[in-house]
mmCIF file of C-alpha atoms (C1' of nucleotides) in Angstrom:
data_model
loop_
_atom_site.group_PDB
_atom_site.id
_atom_site.type_symbol
_atom_site.label_atom_id
_atom_site.label_comp_id
_atom_site.label_asym_id
_atom_site.label_seq_id
_atom_site.Cartn_x
_atom_site.Cartn_y
_atom_site.Cartn_z
ATOM 1 C CA MET I 1 118.010 78.644 129.955
ATOM 2 C CA ARG I 2 121.488 79.975 129.351
ATOM 3 C CA SER I 3 122.651 80.153 125.774
ATOM 4 C CA ALA I 4 123.963 83.636 125.702
ATOM 5 C CA ASN I 5 126.238 85.339 128.194
ATOM 6 C CA GLU I 6 127.854 81.850 128.875
ATOM 7 C CA PRO I 7 131.399 81.114 127.736
ATOM 8 C CA GLU I 8 131.265 78.704 124.808
ATOM 9 C CA ALA I 9 132.157 75.230 125.727
ATOM 10 C CA ASP I 10 133.584 73.603 122.577
ATOM 11 C CA ASP I 11 135.377 70.236 122.627
ATOM 12 C CA ALA I 12 138.742 71.719 123.401
ATOM 13 C CA THR I 13 137.234 73.609 126.389
ATOM 14 C CA LEU I 14 135.721 70.434 127.814
ATOM 15 C CA VAL I 15 138.919 68.491 127.361
ATOM 16 C CA ARG I 16 140.824 71.244 129.189
ATOM 17 C CA LEU I 17 138.372 71.250 131.971
ATOM 18 C CA LEU I 18 138.557 67.501 132.387
ATOM 19 C CA ARG I 19 142.329 67.638 132.469
ATOM 20 C CA ARG I 20 142.259 70.425 135.104
ATOM 21 C CA PHE I 21 139.879 68.315 137.310
ATOM 22 C CA THR I 22 142.016 65.179 137.084
ATOM 23 C CA VAL I 23 145.185 67.086 138.152
ATOM 24 C CA GLU I 24 143.359 68.924 140.823
ATOM 25 C CA SER I 25 141.851 65.658 142.135
ATOM 26 C CA ASP I 26 145.244 64.041 142.038
ATOM 27 C CA GLN I 27 146.830 66.855 144.065
ATOM 28 C CA PHE I 28 144.041 66.353 146.562
ATOM 29 C CA THR I 29 144.658 62.611 147.198
ATOM 30 C CA ARG I 30 148.311 63.337 147.306
ATOM 31 C CA LEU I 31 147.640 65.658 150.233
ATOM 32 C CA PHE I 32 146.098 62.763 152.152
ATOM 33 C CA GLY I 33 149.192 60.675 151.386
ATOM 34 C CA ASP I 34 151.530 63.357 152.665
ATOM 35 C CA ALA I 35 149.489 63.688 155.886
ATOM 36 C CA HIS I 36 149.739 59.892 156.541
ATOM 37 C CA GLY I 37 153.221 59.180 155.386
ATOM 38 C CA LEU I 38 152.096 57.359 152.225
ATOM 39 C CA HIS I 39 153.437 57.995 148.767
ATOM 40 C CA ARG I 40 151.603 57.527 145.524
ATOM 41 C CA THR I 41 151.703 53.848 145.079
ATOM 42 C CA ASP I 42 150.703 53.144 148.699
ATOM 43 C CA MET I 43 147.843 55.605 148.319
ATOM 44 C CA ASN I 44 146.621 53.962 145.134
ATOM 45 C CA ALA I 45 146.816 50.492 146.707
ATOM 46 C CA LEU I 46 144.954 51.688 149.796
ATOM 47 C CA VAL I 47 142.166 53.195 147.819
ATOM 48 C CA ILE I 48 141.754 50.135 145.816
ATOM 49 C CA VAL I 49 141.713 47.823 148.700
ATOM 50 C CA MET I 50 139.232 50.230 150.591
ATOM 51 C CA GLU I 51 136.944 50.242 147.553
ATOM 52 C CA ALA I 52 136.957 46.406 147.321
ATOM 53 C CA THR I 53 136.335 46.135 151.068
ATOM 54 C CA ARG I 54 133.462 48.555 151.099
ATOM 55 C CA ARG I 55 131.858 46.660 148.079
ATOM 56 C CA GLY I 56 132.064 43.424 150.017
ATOM 57 C CA GLU I 57 134.270 41.793 147.375
ATOM 58 C CA PRO I 58 137.727 41.629 149.059
ATOM 59 C CA ILE I 59 140.691 41.841 146.687
ATOM 60 C CA THR I 60 143.745 39.652 146.526
ATOM 61 C CA PRO I 61 147.391 40.569 146.154
ATOM 62 C CA THR I 62 147.563 39.282 142.639
ATOM 63 C CA GLU I 63 144.406 41.357 141.606
ATOM 64 C CA LEU I 64 145.872 44.314 143.295
ATOM 65 C CA ALA I 65 149.168 43.928 141.446
ATOM 66 C CA ARG I 66 147.251 43.966 138.169
ATOM 67 C CA ALA I 67 145.145 46.929 139.161
ATOM 68 C CA LEU I 68 148.331 48.874 140.130
ATOM 69 C CA HIS I 69 150.315 47.694 137.037
ATOM 70 C CA LEU I 70 152.883 46.496 139.489
ATOM 71 C CA SER I 71 154.901 43.277 139.845
ATOM 72 C CA GLY I 72 153.979 40.737 142.351
ATOM 73 C CA SER I 73 157.051 41.304 144.422
ATOM 74 C CA ALA I 74 156.649 45.054 144.482
ATOM 75 C CA THR I 75 152.999 44.537 145.538
ATOM 76 C CA THR I 76 154.153 42.341 148.432
ATOM 77 C CA THR I 77 156.335 45.116 149.804
ATOM 78 C CA VAL I 78 153.556 47.617 149.345
ATOM 79 C CA LEU I 79 151.374 45.403 151.390
ATOM 80 C CA ASP I 80 154.141 44.984 153.955
ATOM 81 C CA ARG I 81 154.161 48.770 154.396
ATOM 82 C CA LEU I 82 150.335 49.106 154.618
ATOM 83 C CA VAL I 83 150.202 46.192 157.164
ATOM 84 C CA ALA I 84 153.027 47.600 159.141
ATOM 85 C CA ALA I 85 151.238 50.995 159.245
ATOM 86 C CA GLY I 86 148.082 49.161 160.451
ATOM 87 C CA HIS I 87 146.019 50.137 157.437
ATOM 88 C CA VAL I 88 145.466 46.746 155.886
ATOM 89 C CA ARG I 89 145.082 43.207 157.165
ATOM 90 C CA ARG I 90 146.015 39.888 155.356
ATOM 91 C CA ASP I 91 143.318 37.258 155.817
ATOM 92 C CA ARG I 92 143.888 33.736 154.582
ATOM 93 C CA ASP I 93 140.993 32.359 152.558
ATOM 94 C CA GLN I 94 139.786 29.157 154.279
ATOM 95 C CA THR I 95 138.324 27.418 151.241
ATOM 96 C CA ASP I 96 141.501 28.030 149.218
ATOM 97 C CA ARG I 97 144.379 28.372 151.567
ATOM 98 C CA ARG I 98 146.714 29.728 148.884
ATOM 99 C CA ARG I 99 144.734 32.883 148.483
ATOM 100 C CA ILE I 100 144.819 36.031 150.729
ATOM 101 C CA GLU I 101 142.081 38.415 151.091
ATOM 102 C CA LEU I 102 143.012 42.082 151.875
ATOM 103 C CA ALA I 103 140.972 44.042 154.246
ATOM 104 C CA THR I 104 141.249 47.584 155.379
ATOM 105 C CA SER I 105 141.329 48.209 159.132
ATOM 106 C CA PRO I 106 138.494 50.232 160.555
ATOM 107 C CA THR I 107 140.926 52.917 161.644
ATOM 108 C CA ALA I 108 142.137 53.392 158.132
ATOM 109 C CA MET I 109 138.556 53.410 156.915
ATOM 110 C CA LYS I 110 137.709 56.056 159.458
ATOM 111 C CA ALA I 111 140.778 58.093 158.631
ATOM 112 C CA GLY I 112 139.943 58.079 154.972
ATOM 113 C CA GLU I 113 136.243 59.036 155.555
ATOM 114 C CA ARG I 114 137.293 61.882 157.923
ATOM 115 C CA PHE I 115 139.770 63.191 155.331
ATOM 116 C CA PHE I 116 137.527 62.957 152.244
ATOM 117 C CA ARG I 117 134.418 64.149 154.090
ATOM 118 C CA PRO I 118 135.143 67.859 153.646
ATOM 119 C CA LEU I 119 135.623 67.394 149.893
ATOM 120 C CA GLY I 120 132.344 65.596 149.693
ATOM 121 C CA VAL I 121 130.632 68.393 151.644
ATOM 122 C CA GLU I 122 132.185 71.012 149.461
ATOM 123 C CA LEU I 123 131.238 69.193 146.267
ATOM 124 C CA SER I 124 127.579 68.747 147.456
ATOM 125 C CA ARG I 125 127.469 72.405 148.155
ATOM 126 C CA ALA I 126 128.944 73.277 144.716
ATOM 127 C CA TRP I 127 126.397 70.955 142.992
ATOM 128 C CA ARG I 128 123.268 71.744 145.031
ATOM 129 C CA ASP I 129 121.946 74.164 142.387
ATOM 130 C CA PHE I 130 121.911 71.619 139.581
ATOM 131 C CA SER I 131 118.471 70.232 138.752
ATOM 132 C CA ASP I 132 117.689 66.595 138.186
ATOM 133 C CA ASP I 133 117.643 67.095 134.419
ATOM 134 C CA GLU I 134 121.100 68.836 134.442
ATOM 135 C CA ARG I 135 122.487 66.056 136.643
ATOM 136 C CA ALA I 136 121.131 63.540 134.133
ATOM 137 C CA VAL I 137 123.021 65.370 131.325
ATOM 138 C CA ILE I 138 126.212 65.453 133.364
ATOM 139 C CA ALA I 139 125.961 61.746 134.201
ATOM 140 C CA ARG I 140 125.301 61.022 130.504
ATOM 141 C CA PHE I 141 128.438 63.147 129.622
ATOM 142 C CA LEU I 142 130.653 61.484 132.133
ATOM 143 C CA THR I 143 129.563 57.998 131.198
ATOM 144 C CA ALA I 144 130.111 58.753 127.449
ATOM 145 C CA SER I 145 133.579 60.143 128.245
ATOM 146 C CA ILE I 146 134.493 57.137 130.247
ATOM 147 C CA ASP I 147 133.332 54.753 127.624
ATOM 148 C CA ALA I 148 135.142 56.637 124.796
ATOM 149 C CA THR I 149 138.366 56.583 126.797
ATOM 150 C CA ALA I 150 138.139 52.948 127.693
ATOM 151 C CA GLN I 151 137.174 51.972 124.145
ATOM 152 C CA THR I 152 140.062 54.023 122.668
ATOM 153 C CA ARG I 153 142.540 52.500 125.073
ATOM 154 C CA ALA I 154 141.346 48.939 124.280
ATOM 155 C CA ARG I 155 141.702 49.670 120.642
ATOM 156 C CA LEU I 156 145.109 51.169 120.867
ATOM 157 C CA SER I 157 146.505 48.384 123.153
ATOM 158 C CA GLN I 158 145.152 45.715 120.839
ATOM 159 C CA PRO I 159 146.166 46.600 117.210
ATOM 160 C CA ARG I 160 145.165 43.203 115.985
ATOM 161 C CA ALA I 161 143.231 43.489 112.866
ATOM 162 C CA THR I 162 142.658 46.738 111.143
ATOM 163 C CA ALA I 163 139.173 45.872 109.888
ATOM 164 C CA GLY I 164 136.563 43.186 109.533
ATOM 165 C CA ASP I 165 137.556 39.733 110.895
ATOM 166 C CA GLU I 166 137.298 38.671 114.461
ATOM 167 C CA ALA I 167 136.736 35.049 115.106
ATOM 168 C CA PRO I 168 139.454 32.539 114.177
ATOM 169 C CA MET Z 1 113.651 66.855 128.556
ATOM 170 C CA ARG Z 2 114.514 63.641 130.407
ATOM 171 C CA SER Z 3 113.453 63.385 133.928
ATOM 172 C CA ALA Z 4 112.009 59.878 133.916
ATOM 173 C CA ASN Z 5 113.610 56.785 132.449
ATOM 174 C CA GLU Z 6 116.992 58.159 133.379
ATOM 175 C CA PRO Z 7 119.054 56.606 136.149
ATOM 176 C CA GLU Z 8 119.078 59.128 139.089
ATOM 177 C CA ALA Z 9 122.305 60.957 139.436
ATOM 178 C CA ASP Z 10 122.680 61.868 143.120
ATOM 179 C CA ASP Z 11 125.906 63.209 144.595
ATOM 180 C CA ALA Z 12 127.311 59.795 145.227
ATOM 181 C CA THR Z 13 126.779 58.775 141.673
ATOM 182 C CA LEU Z 14 128.452 61.827 140.359
ATOM 183 C CA VAL Z 15 131.391 61.308 142.612
ATOM 184 C CA ARG Z 16 131.643 57.703 141.499
ATOM 185 C CA LEU Z 17 131.527 58.704 137.776
ATOM 186 C CA LEU Z 18 134.210 61.321 138.286
ATOM 187 C CA ARG Z 19 136.481 58.799 140.008
ATOM 188 C CA ARG Z 20 135.917 56.262 137.260
ATOM 189 C CA PHE Z 21 136.884 58.898 134.697
ATOM 190 C CA THR Z 22 140.058 59.893 136.539
ATOM 191 C CA VAL Z 23 141.316 56.249 136.854
ATOM 192 C CA GLU Z 24 140.365 55.533 133.155
ATOM 193 C CA SER Z 25 142.126 58.707 132.118
ATOM 194 C CA ASP Z 26 145.212 57.670 134.145
ATOM 195 C CA GLN Z 27 145.210 54.252 132.463
ATOM 196 C CA PHE Z 28 145.212 55.832 129.057
ATOM 197 C CA THR Z 29 148.140 58.117 129.674
ATOM 198 C CA ARG Z 30 149.939 55.172 131.242
ATOM 199 C CA LEU Z 31 149.486 53.406 127.969
ATOM 200 C CA PHE Z 32 151.397 56.134 126.183
ATOM 201 C CA GLY Z 33 154.233 55.809 128.634
ATOM 202 C CA ASP Z 34 154.517 52.114 128.183
ATOM 203 C CA ALA Z 35 154.633 52.531 124.501
ATOM 204 C CA HIS Z 36 157.492 55.024 124.700
ATOM 205 C CA GLY Z 37 159.419 53.533 127.530
ATOM 206 C CA LEU Z 38 158.446 56.200 130.005
ATOM 207 C CA HIS Z 39 157.249 55.531 133.584
ATOM 208 C CA ARG Z 40 154.838 57.707 135.485
ATOM 209 C CA THR Z 41 157.150 60.457 136.575
ATOM 210 C CA ASP Z 42 158.650 60.946 133.168
ATOM 211 C CA MET Z 43 155.235 61.077 131.627
ATOM 212 C CA ASN Z 44 153.970 63.577 134.086
ATOM 213 C CA ALA Z 45 157.164 65.736 133.575
ATOM 214 C CA LEU Z 46 156.833 65.501 129.792
ATOM 215 C CA VAL Z 47 153.209 66.559 129.841
ATOM 216 C CA ILE Z 48 153.918 69.501 132.091
ATOM 217 C CA VAL Z 49 156.861 70.658 129.966
ATOM 218 C CA MET Z 50 154.693 70.184 126.780
ATOM 219 C CA GLU Z 51 151.876 72.218 128.299
ATOM 220 C CA ALA Z 52 154.241 75.052 129.160
ATOM 221 C CA THR Z 53 155.992 74.962 125.846
ATOM 222 C CA ARG Z 54 152.577 75.047 123.932
ATOM 223 C CA ARG Z 55 151.453 77.981 126.116
ATOM 224 C CA GLY Z 56 154.592 79.930 125.259
ATOM 225 C CA GLU Z 57 155.656 80.115 128.864
ATOM 226 C CA PRO Z 58 158.601 77.720 129.117
ATOM 227 C CA ILE Z 59 159.101 76.166 132.479
ATOM 228 C CA THR Z 60 162.255 75.860 134.572
ATOM 229 C CA PRO Z 61 163.555 72.791 136.375
ATOM 230 C CA THR Z 62 162.774 74.267 139.757
ATOM 231 C CA GLU Z 63 159.155 75.038 138.741
ATOM 232 C CA LEU Z 64 158.987 71.533 137.295
ATOM 233 C CA ALA Z 65 160.233 70.019 140.625
ATOM 234 C CA ARG Z 66 157.488 71.874 142.459
ATOM 235 C CA ALA Z 67 154.828 70.741 139.963
ATOM 236 C CA LEU Z 68 155.948 67.166 140.294
ATOM 237 C CA HIS Z 69 156.339 67.388 144.115
ATOM 238 C CA LEU Z 70 159.869 65.981 143.475
ATOM 239 C CA SER Z 71 163.264 67.064 144.910
ATOM 240 C CA GLY Z 72 165.612 69.160 142.648
ATOM 241 C CA SER Z 73 168.159 66.358 142.287
ATOM 242 C CA ALA Z 74 165.472 63.891 141.216
ATOM 243 C CA THR Z 75 164.118 66.385 138.722
ATOM 244 C CA THR Z 76 167.609 66.775 137.268
ATOM 245 C CA THR Z 77 167.827 63.046 136.578
ATOM 246 C CA VAL Z 78 164.324 62.968 135.110
ATOM 247 C CA LEU Z 79 165.366 65.708 132.797
ATOM 248 C CA ASP Z 80 168.576 63.790 131.929
ATOM 249 C CA ARG Z 81 166.467 60.780 130.903
ATOM 250 C CA LEU Z 82 164.054 62.979 128.879
ATOM 251 C CA VAL Z 83 166.942 64.786 127.162
ATOM 252 C CA ALA Z 84 168.732 61.478 126.479
ATOM 253 C CA ALA Z 85 165.497 60.156 124.867
ATOM 254 C CA GLY Z 86 165.472 63.284 122.677
ATOM 255 C CA HIS Z 87 162.140 64.566 124.065
ATOM 256 C CA VAL Z 88 163.185 67.696 125.859
ATOM 257 C CA ARG Z 89 165.874 70.283 125.383
ATOM 258 C CA ARG Z 90 167.600 72.531 127.900
ATOM 259 C CA ASP Z 91 167.975 76.107 126.820
ATOM 260 C CA ARG Z 92 169.956 78.594 129.004
ATOM 261 C CA ASP Z 93 168.222 81.907 129.701
ATOM 262 C CA GLN Z 94 170.398 84.624 128.294
ATOM 263 C CA THR Z 95 169.173 87.456 130.567
ATOM 264 C CA ASP Z 96 169.663 85.253 133.744
ATOM 265 C CA ARG Z 97 172.298 82.754 132.941
ATOM 266 C CA ARG Z 98 171.580 80.631 136.045
ATOM 267 C CA ARG Z 99 168.092 79.664 134.810
ATOM 268 C CA ILE Z 100 167.242 76.946 132.234
ATOM 269 C CA GLU Z 101 164.233 76.896 130.040
ATOM 270 C CA LEU Z 102 162.813 73.433 129.152
ATOM 271 C CA ALA Z 103 161.482 72.987 125.658
ATOM 272 C CA THR Z 104 159.940 69.793 124.137
ATOM 273 C CA SER Z 105 161.347 68.658 120.889
ATOM 274 C CA PRO Z 106 159.132 68.762 117.806
ATOM 275 C CA THR Z 107 159.309 64.941 117.469
ATOM 276 C CA ALA Z 108 157.963 64.521 121.070
ATOM 277 C CA MET Z 109 155.237 67.013 120.343
ATOM 278 C CA LYS Z 110 154.235 65.108 117.219
ATOM 279 C CA ALA Z 111 154.354 61.822 118.894
ATOM 280 C CA GLY Z 112 152.154 63.065 121.673
ATOM 281 C CA GLU Z 113 149.691 64.527 119.257
ATOM 282 C CA ARG Z 114 149.570 61.414 117.174
ATOM 283 C CA PHE Z 115 148.925 59.336 120.291
ATOM 284 C CA PHE Z 116 146.215 61.392 121.799
ATOM 285 C CA ARG Z 117 144.531 62.288 118.511
ATOM 286 C CA PRO Z 118 142.387 59.038 118.577
ATOM 287 C CA LEU Z 119 141.141 59.826 122.057
ATOM 288 C CA GLY Z 120 140.142 63.366 120.973
ATOM 289 C CA VAL Z 121 138.361 62.002 117.976
ATOM 290 C CA GLU Z 122 136.527 59.492 120.014
ATOM 291 C CA LEU Z 123 135.549 61.993 122.705
ATOM 292 C CA SER Z 124 134.293 64.478 120.036
ATOM 293 C CA ARG Z 125 132.184 61.699 118.627
ATOM 294 C CA ALA Z 126 130.895 60.764 122.109
ATOM 295 C CA TRP Z 127 129.989 64.454 122.668
ATOM 296 C CA ARG Z 128 128.498 65.388 119.306
ATOM 297 C CA ASP Z 129 124.929 64.980 120.452
ATOM 298 C CA PHE Z 130 125.253 67.562 123.342
ATOM 299 C CA SER Z 131 123.583 70.881 122.572
ATOM 300 C CA ASP Z 132 125.181 74.159 123.395
ATOM 301 C CA ASP Z 133 122.976 74.493 126.555
ATOM 302 C CA GLU Z 134 123.951 71.107 127.723
ATOM 303 C CA ARG Z 135 127.622 71.829 127.176
ATOM 304 C CA ALA Z 136 127.297 75.070 129.182
ATOM 305 C CA VAL Z 137 125.801 73.022 132.023
ATOM 306 C CA ILE Z 138 128.749 70.514 131.869
ATOM 307 C CA ALA Z 139 131.317 73.291 131.784
ATOM 308 C CA ARG Z 140 129.721 74.855 134.794
ATOM 309 C CA PHE Z 141 129.621 71.548 136.639
ATOM 310 C CA LEU Z 142 133.260 70.840 135.929
ATOM 311 C CA THR Z 143 134.388 74.409 136.869
ATOM 312 C CA ALA Z 144 132.443 74.250 140.126
ATOM 313 C CA SER Z 145 133.958 70.828 140.924
ATOM 314 C CA ILE Z 146 137.519 71.994 140.224
ATOM 315 C CA ASP Z 147 137.007 75.068 142.365
ATOM 316 C CA ALA Z 148 135.517 73.078 145.254
ATOM 317 C CA THR Z 149 138.475 70.627 145.125
ATOM 318 C CA ALA Z 150 141.090 73.332 144.955
ATOM 319 C CA GLN Z 151 139.401 75.302 147.671
ATOM 320 C CA THR Z 152 139.039 72.299 150.061
ATOM 321 C CA ARG Z 153 142.682 71.353 149.425
ATOM 322 C CA ALA Z 154 143.769 74.896 150.243
ATOM 323 C CA ARG Z 155 141.763 74.867 153.315
ATOM 324 C CA LEU Z 156 143.075 71.465 154.591
ATOM 325 C CA SER Z 157 146.765 72.255 153.794
ATOM 326 C CA GLN Z 158 146.513 75.554 155.682
ATOM 327 C CA PRO Z 159 144.699 74.951 158.978
ATOM 328 C CA ARG Z 160 145.554 78.465 160.104
ATOM 329 C CA ALA Z 161 142.574 80.025 161.886
ATOM 330 C CA THR Z 162 139.445 78.036 162.612
ATOM 331 C CA ALA Z 163 137.061 80.970 162.053
ATOM 332 C CA GLY Z 164 136.664 84.680 161.505
ATOM 333 C CA ASP Z 165 140.024 86.577 161.227
ATOM 334 C CA GLU Z 166 141.966 86.806 158.023
ATOM 335 C CA ALA Z 167 144.196 89.962 157.646
ATOM 336 C CA PRO Z 168 146.887 90.646 160.152
ATOM 337 C "C1'" DT H 1 146.032 7.238 147.188
ATOM 338 C "C1'" DT H 2 150.088 9.474 145.082
ATOM 339 C "C1'" DC H 3 151.998 12.151 141.721
ATOM 340 C "C1'" DC H 4 152.392 16.278 138.894
ATOM 341 C "C1'" DG H 5 151.274 20.643 136.720
ATOM 342 C "C1'" DA H 6 149.279 24.893 137.743
ATOM 343 C "C1'" DT H 7 148.362 28.761 140.970
ATOM 344 C "C1'" DA H 8 149.032 32.364 144.895
ATOM 345 C "C1'" DG H 9 151.974 34.581 147.490
ATOM 346 C "C1'" DT H 10 156.567 35.558 149.190
ATOM 347 C "C1'" DT H 11 161.705 35.953 149.285
ATOM 348 C "C1'" DC H 12 166.071 37.265 147.311
ATOM 349 C "C1'" DG H 13 169.577 39.791 144.507
ATOM 350 C "C1'" DG H 14 170.221 43.446 141.332
ATOM 351 C "C1'" DT H 15 168.706 47.668 138.726
ATOM 352 C "C1'" DT H 16 166.340 52.113 138.806
ATOM 353 C "C1'" DT H 17 164.385 56.242 141.198
ATOM 354 C "C1'" DT H 18 164.468 59.347 144.719
ATOM 355 C "C1'" DC H 19 166.363 62.134 148.404
ATOM 356 C "C1'" DG H 20 169.397 65.290 151.256
ATOM 357 C "C1'" DA H 21 173.657 67.483 151.470
ATOM 358 C "C1'" DA H 22 177.331 69.656 149.216
ATOM 359 C "C1'" DT H 23 179.165 72.032 144.816
ATOM 360 C "C1'" DT H 24 179.234 75.151 140.970
ATOM 361 C "C1'" DT H 25 177.795 79.107 138.421
ATOM 362 C "C1'" DC H 26 175.546 83.167 138.340
ATOM 363 C "C1'" DT H 27 172.778 87.615 139.990
ATOM 364 C "C1'" DG H 28 172.104 91.737 142.554
ATOM 365 C "C1'" DG H 29 173.070 94.844 146.111
ATOM 366 C "C1'" DG H 30 176.190 97.246 149.702
ATOM 367 C "C1'" DC A 1 184.942 94.295 144.937
ATOM 368 C "C1'" DC A 2 182.685 91.147 147.878
ATOM 369 C "C1'" DC A 3 179.083 88.482 149.676
ATOM 370 C "C1'" DA A 4 174.199 86.686 150.468
ATOM 371 C "C1'" DG A 5 171.175 84.245 147.868
ATOM 372 C "C1'" DA A 6 169.251 81.677 143.775
ATOM 373 C "C1'" DA A 7 169.320 78.000 140.088
ATOM 374 C "C1'" DA A 8 170.917 73.830 138.653
ATOM 375 C "C1'" DT A 9 173.790 69.928 139.177
ATOM 376 C "C1'" DT A 10 176.748 66.268 141.426
ATOM 377 C "C1'" DC A 11 177.409 62.777 144.870
ATOM 378 C "C1'" DG A 12 176.569 59.027 148.137
ATOM 379 C "C1'" DA A 13 172.732 56.746 150.602
ATOM 380 C "C1'" DA A 14 168.025 55.071 151.096
ATOM 381 C "C1'" DA A 15 163.937 53.488 149.010
ATOM 382 C "C1'" DA A 16 161.037 51.382 145.179
ATOM 383 C "C1'" DC A 17 160.586 48.126 141.672
ATOM 384 C "C1'" DC A 18 161.462 44.077 138.853
ATOM 385 C "C1'" DG A 19 162.576 39.114 137.318
ATOM 386 C "C1'" DA A 20 163.771 34.724 138.980
ATOM 387 C "C1'" DA A 21 163.745 31.347 142.361
ATOM 388 C "C1'" DC A 22 161.082 29.346 146.243
ATOM 389 C "C1'" DT A 23 157.217 27.654 149.427
ATOM 390 C "C1'" DA A 24 152.683 26.157 150.055
ATOM 391 C "C1'" DT A 25 148.415 24.685 148.159
ATOM 392 C "C1'" DC A 26 144.838 23.168 144.916
ATOM 393 C "C1'" DG A 27 142.966 20.240 141.278
ATOM 394 C "C1'" DG A 28 142.954 16.490 138.703
ATOM 395 C "C1'" DA A 29 145.017 11.802 136.406
ATOM 396 C "C1'" DA A 30 146.966 7.481 136.779
#
DNA sequence: TTCCGATAGTTCGGTTTTCGAATTTCTGGG
DNA sequence: CCCAGAAATTCGAAAACCGAACTATCGGAA
């Protein structure tokens, strides 16, 4: 289709574009936080709890702490803020009464949807001209990039053996 | 090329993949911060200063504060930390002696390159099978997504007129 | 059953980050 | 020369975060 007339997209260009997208995306979510009196950590926590709620697998404070790379005590205060603001509810697990299941309130869910809807609409508009084949290419690209990043991170965070042996 | 046998990539799927990439990318940079005793804000600041230095357009503390969405005083202490750690240098502008130009030290630059090199290598490996045409599609997709996000953000942060009029 | 170690979550005191309000130094015009 | 404004910093005060101690609960073992 379009080999000439198109700016060449070498590896460095793709990296640059991905970086620009991540910072732009970050700025957008920060806008939501500013509009609702939530700073970065609260935003991240709310998104994670929302995602878990929507998926039907409610998250616990300990799991949230791990996801946020935050201490347990700091996570408690984060949840205190979110609960005080009416965005999150703490539900005790009845089978194991030590555990607590976090749930997002319907109002917070609605607020989030209302805020992110315009972005979804605009993205859909920006993507409407991509064919199924092109979408498949893009999905393949993103999946490969995610896997490469996760794999490199796992390798760098676990500099166990340099080669060969695995099992004890 | 590949219409069947490929998982369908509708809008929701692409959004999900983009989100997964941003969080994965975030985790990776956080790993660098942990390895060098830098928390989130210091990392962000260092990356911004690095980018400006590499581009040959050194950034000032005020611009950095705006980029970080941070107050001026907080930015000063961030810079104090980065300077104390030997990562950043403050150079007074000679033509306007009020201003200060930030510059990253060569050691910090090298450390950053050494750390992010493995990721670049892995990404290049993950992307090596994409043709020039496919890369063009991906670049077009990313550019469109960046523009859509930036445009939506600008619109939501400036709810001036609902329709029609622009110029005074 | 009762006891004990482990687990989930919170509370508490202390350190680090961030902010808003001065303060200092410098520029550019009137 | 003088003054409004800009750039960066300093100075308390408020907020976020952490590590350790604490409470409540579960799951077995004696």
